[in-house]
Amino acid sequence: MDITNIVGMIAALLTTISFVPQALKTIRTKHTGDLSLNMYIALNTGVALWFVYGLIQNAMPIILANSITFCFTFTILVMIIKYRDKPSAK
Amino acid sequence: MDITNIVGMIAALLTTISFVPQALKTIRTKHTGDLSLNMYIALNTGVALWFVYGLIQNAMPIILANSITFCFTFTILVMIIKYRDKPSAK
């Protein structure tokens, strides 16, 4: 495997799993006051469109990466909406 | 322009600009207690690698999208580190 594919795979892995710590923190603390609702609305829409793009192109890496990312970004979005009125972390 | 390119461009636009509202909120409130430091470390590293991937592939859309995204995700990372001890939004 050449350097380009290695760089691309590590980049895809990092940008996909990067939302895991935020999802876990949000689930644990239930504090979402500092998170931007607009960010996660735009991000979820964008990730969903990348998933559609992957389906049209029949590109498994794009389908896989974005379906995994969507699980975490959508979880965070639901938590933001659910715990919007709860005071944030001290 | 065919539907695939339109879907891809909107997806790229949304996932790129999605970090703008979070960066603005963080700059305005200086509250970062609910944000995950680990998320933004992984995300910045991943976006930077996507940028390198774009350079190697000489792919302007990937270079452009990720350099813009990096400006916002790096700003958020700096704010998280700088205001880590400040109590969060009430």
Tab-separated table of C-alpha atoms in Angstrom:
chain	number	residue	atom	x	y	z
A	1	MET	CA	0.000	0.000	0.000
A	2	ASP	CA	1.499	3.342	-0.999
A	3	ILE	CA	1.878	6.417	1.256
A	4	THR	CA	-1.133	8.195	-0.265
A	5	ASN	CA	-3.554	5.421	0.692
A	6	ILE	CA	-2.042	5.179	4.166
A	7	VAL	CA	-2.462	8.949	4.716
A	8	GLY	CA	-6.026	8.800	3.348
A	9	MET	CA	-7.017	5.850	5.535
A	10	ILE	CA	-5.591	7.385	8.726
A	11	ALA	CA	-7.332	10.703	7.874
A	12	ALA	CA	-10.655	8.890	7.315
A	13	LEU	CA	-10.239	6.873	10.522
A	14	LEU	CA	-9.436	9.951	12.649
A	15	THR	CA	-12.233	12.149	11.260
A	16	THR	CA	-14.678	9.243	11.712
A	17	ILE	CA	-13.800	8.245	15.269
A	18	SER	CA	-13.168	11.819	16.438
A	19	PHE	CA	-16.853	12.171	17.364
A	20	VAL	CA	-16.745	9.148	19.704
A	21	PRO	CA	-15.197	11.030	22.698
A	22	GLN	CA	-17.735	13.863	22.329
A	23	ALA	CA	-20.647	11.427	22.122
A	24	LEU	CA	-19.392	9.559	25.225
A	25	LYS	CA	-18.798	12.824	27.154
A	26	THR	CA	-22.272	14.104	26.258
A	27	ILE	CA	-23.957	10.809	27.200
A	28	ARG	CA	-22.009	10.717	30.508
A	29	THR	CA	-22.488	14.356	31.581
A	30	LYS	CA	-25.790	15.181	29.828
A	31	HIS	CA	-24.360	18.734	29.601
A	32	THR	CA	-24.691	20.273	26.127
A	33	GLY	CA	-24.913	24.025	26.795
A	34	ASP	CA	-21.585	24.786	25.125
A	35	LEU	CA	-22.294	22.712	22.009
A	36	SER	CA	-23.681	24.413	18.901
A	37	LEU	CA	-27.036	23.012	17.753
A	38	ASN	CA	-26.524	24.618	14.330
A	39	MET	CA	-23.174	22.874	13.931
A	40	TYR	CA	-24.670	19.434	14.496
A	41	ILE	CA	-27.691	20.120	12.248
A	42	ALA	CA	-25.367	21.141	9.384
A	43	LEU	CA	-22.903	18.346	10.146
A	44	ASN	CA	-25.557	15.611	10.242
A	45	THR	CA	-27.061	16.860	6.980
A	46	GLY	CA	-23.627	16.969	5.340
A	47	VAL	CA	-22.619	13.506	6.576
A	48	ALA	CA	-25.964	12.097	5.385
A	49	LEU	CA	-25.363	13.638	1.945
A	50	TRP	CA	-21.841	12.147	1.837
A	51	PHE	CA	-23.507	8.776	2.575
A	52	VAL	CA	-25.913	9.320	-0.369
A	53	TYR	CA	-22.937	10.387	-2.507
A	54	GLY	CA	-21.165	7.139	-1.587
A	55	LEU	CA	-24.262	5.085	-2.500
A	56	ILE	CA	-24.542	6.790	-5.917
A	57	GLN	CA	-20.792	6.288	-6.555
A	58	ASN	CA	-20.903	2.791	-5.034
A	59	ALA	CA	-17.829	3.820	-2.995
A	60	MET	CA	-17.691	1.543	0.066
A	61	PRO	CA	-15.090	3.607	2.029
A	62	ILE	CA	-17.309	6.720	1.795
A	63	ILE	CA	-20.438	4.700	2.677
A	64	LEU	CA	-18.753	3.031	5.649
A	65	ALA	CA	-16.971	6.114	7.073
A	66	ASN	CA	-20.044	8.329	6.874
A	67	SER	CA	-22.517	5.774	8.235
A	68	ILE	CA	-20.268	5.300	11.299
A	69	THR	CA	-19.764	9.055	11.691
A	70	PHE	CA	-23.527	9.617	11.403
A	71	CYS	CA	-24.197	7.265	14.348
A	72	PHE	CA	-22.114	9.497	16.638
A	73	THR	CA	-23.018	12.925	15.240
A	74	PHE	CA	-26.732	12.056	15.322
A	75	THR	CA	-26.416	10.816	18.927
A	76	ILE	CA	-24.819	14.134	19.892
A	77	LEU	CA	-27.578	16.063	18.054
A	78	VAL	CA	-30.310	14.150	19.925
A	79	MET	CA	-28.539	14.793	23.243
A	80	ILE	CA	-28.223	18.527	22.498
A	81	ILE	CA	-31.972	18.754	21.791
A	82	LYS	CA	-32.941	16.536	24.751
A	83	TYR	CA	-30.757	18.296	27.385
A	84	ARG	CA	-30.870	21.827	26.009
A	85	ASP	CA	-32.334	23.368	29.183
A	86	LYS	CA	-30.074	21.527	31.630
A	87	PRO	CA	-27.333	23.808	33.140
A	88	SER	CA	-23.868	22.914	31.813
A	89	ALA	CA	-20.773	21.476	33.485
A	90	LYS	CA	-19.465	23.592	36.414
B	1	MET	CA	-23.556	19.376	-13.659
B	2	ASP	CA	-25.000	15.943	-12.757
B	3	ILE	CA	-26.809	15.032	-9.512
B	4	THR	CA	-23.783	13.223	-8.059
B	5	ASN	CA	-21.560	16.308	-8.211
B	6	ILE	CA	-24.340	18.469	-6.790
B	7	VAL	CA	-24.828	16.075	-3.839
B	8	GLY	CA	-21.045	15.900	-3.308
B	9	MET	CA	-20.586	19.675	-3.386
B	10	ILE	CA	-23.455	20.343	-0.957
B	11	ALA	CA	-22.111	17.610	1.361
B	12	ALA	CA	-18.608	19.143	1.241
B	13	LEU	CA	-19.993	22.656	1.815
B	14	LEU	CA	-22.108	21.586	4.813
B	15	THR	CA	-19.409	19.520	6.528
B	16	THR	CA	-16.927	22.375	5.974
B	17	ILE	CA	-19.051	25.279	7.227
B	18	SER	CA	-20.690	23.249	10.007
B	19	PHE	CA	-17.843	24.192	12.383
B	20	VAL	CA	-18.433	27.946	11.889
B	21	PRO	CA	-21.376	28.218	14.358
B	22	GLN	CA	-19.434	26.273	17.010
B	23	ALA	CA	-16.351	28.445	16.542
B	24	LEU	CA	-18.454	31.619	16.781
B	25	LYS	CA	-20.336	30.337	19.869
B	26	THR	CA	-17.084	29.373	21.594
B	27	ILE	CA	-15.420	32.722	20.778
B	28	ARG	CA	-18.527	34.592	22.006
B	29	THR	CA	-19.163	32.645	25.240
B	30	LYS	CA	-15.628	31.447	26.051
B	31	HIS	CA	-17.385	28.409	27.580
B	32	THR	CA	-15.896	25.081	26.507
B	33	GLY	CA	-16.604	22.760	29.450
B	34	ASP	CA	-18.998	20.569	27.466
B	35	LEU	CA	-16.707	20.216	24.436
B	36	SER	CA	-14.436	17.176	24.122
B	37	LEU	CA	-10.736	18.043	23.896
B	38	ASN	CA	-10.007	14.545	22.536
B	39	MET	CA	-12.540	15.039	19.741
B	40	TYR	CA	-10.880	18.222	18.530
B	41	ILE	CA	-7.356	16.764	18.795
B	42	ALA	CA	-8.386	13.763	16.645
B	43	LEU	CA	-10.437	15.940	14.293
B	44	ASN	CA	-7.659	18.482	13.710
B	45	THR	CA	-5.148	15.700	13.073
B	46	GLY	CA	-7.548	13.994	10.652
B	47	VAL	CA	-8.388	17.198	8.776
B	48	ALA	CA	-4.683	18.055	8.514
B	49	LEU	CA	-4.006	14.586	7.058
B	50	TRP	CA	-6.876	15.055	4.556
B	51	PHE	CA	-5.135	18.310	3.558
B	52	VAL	CA	-1.834	16.424	3.031
B	53	TYR	CA	-3.758	13.750	1.091
B	54	GLY	CA	-5.194	16.474	-1.151
B	55	LEU	CA	-1.706	17.923	-1.758
B	56	ILE	CA	-0.306	14.505	-2.718
B	57	GLN	CA	-3.290	13.854	-5.024
B	58	ASN	CA	-3.239	17.460	-6.258
B	59	ALA	CA	-7.016	17.502	-5.591
B	60	MET	CA	-8.050	21.154	-5.158
B	61	PRO	CA	-11.541	20.439	-3.686
B	62	ILE	CA	-9.979	18.321	-0.888
B	63	ILE	CA	-7.217	20.913	-0.301
B	64	LEU	CA	-9.706	23.804	-0.201
B	65	ALA	CA	-12.397	22.124	1.941
B	66	ASN	CA	-9.947	20.832	4.537
B	67	SER	CA	-7.884	24.026	4.814
B	68	ILE	CA	-11.102	25.978	5.518
B	69	THR	CA	-12.348	23.347	7.969
B	70	PHE	CA	-8.978	23.362	9.733
B	71	CYS	CA	-9.208	27.133	10.384
B	72	PHE	CA	-12.401	26.588	12.407
B	73	THR	CA	-11.582	23.280	14.103
B	74	PHE	CA	-8.156	24.603	15.160
B	75	THR	CA	-9.756	27.799	16.529
B	76	ILE	CA	-12.138	25.679	18.610
B	77	LEU	CA	-9.231	23.516	19.840
B	78	VAL	CA	-7.262	26.603	20.957
B	79	MET	CA	-10.356	27.962	22.750
B	80	ILE	CA	-10.928	24.634	24.540
B	81	ILE	CA	-7.323	24.638	25.818
B	82	LYS	CA	-7.330	28.351	26.688
B	83	TYR	CA	-10.669	28.372	28.590
B	84	ARG	CA	-10.597	24.867	30.034
B	85	ASP	CA	-10.855	25.993	33.662
B	86	LYS	CA	-13.588	28.580	33.105
B	87	PRO	CA	-17.052	27.391	34.381
B	88	SER	CA	-19.455	26.648	31.484
B	89	ALA	CA	-22.692	28.260	30.316
B	90	LYS	CA	-25.406	28.390	33.045
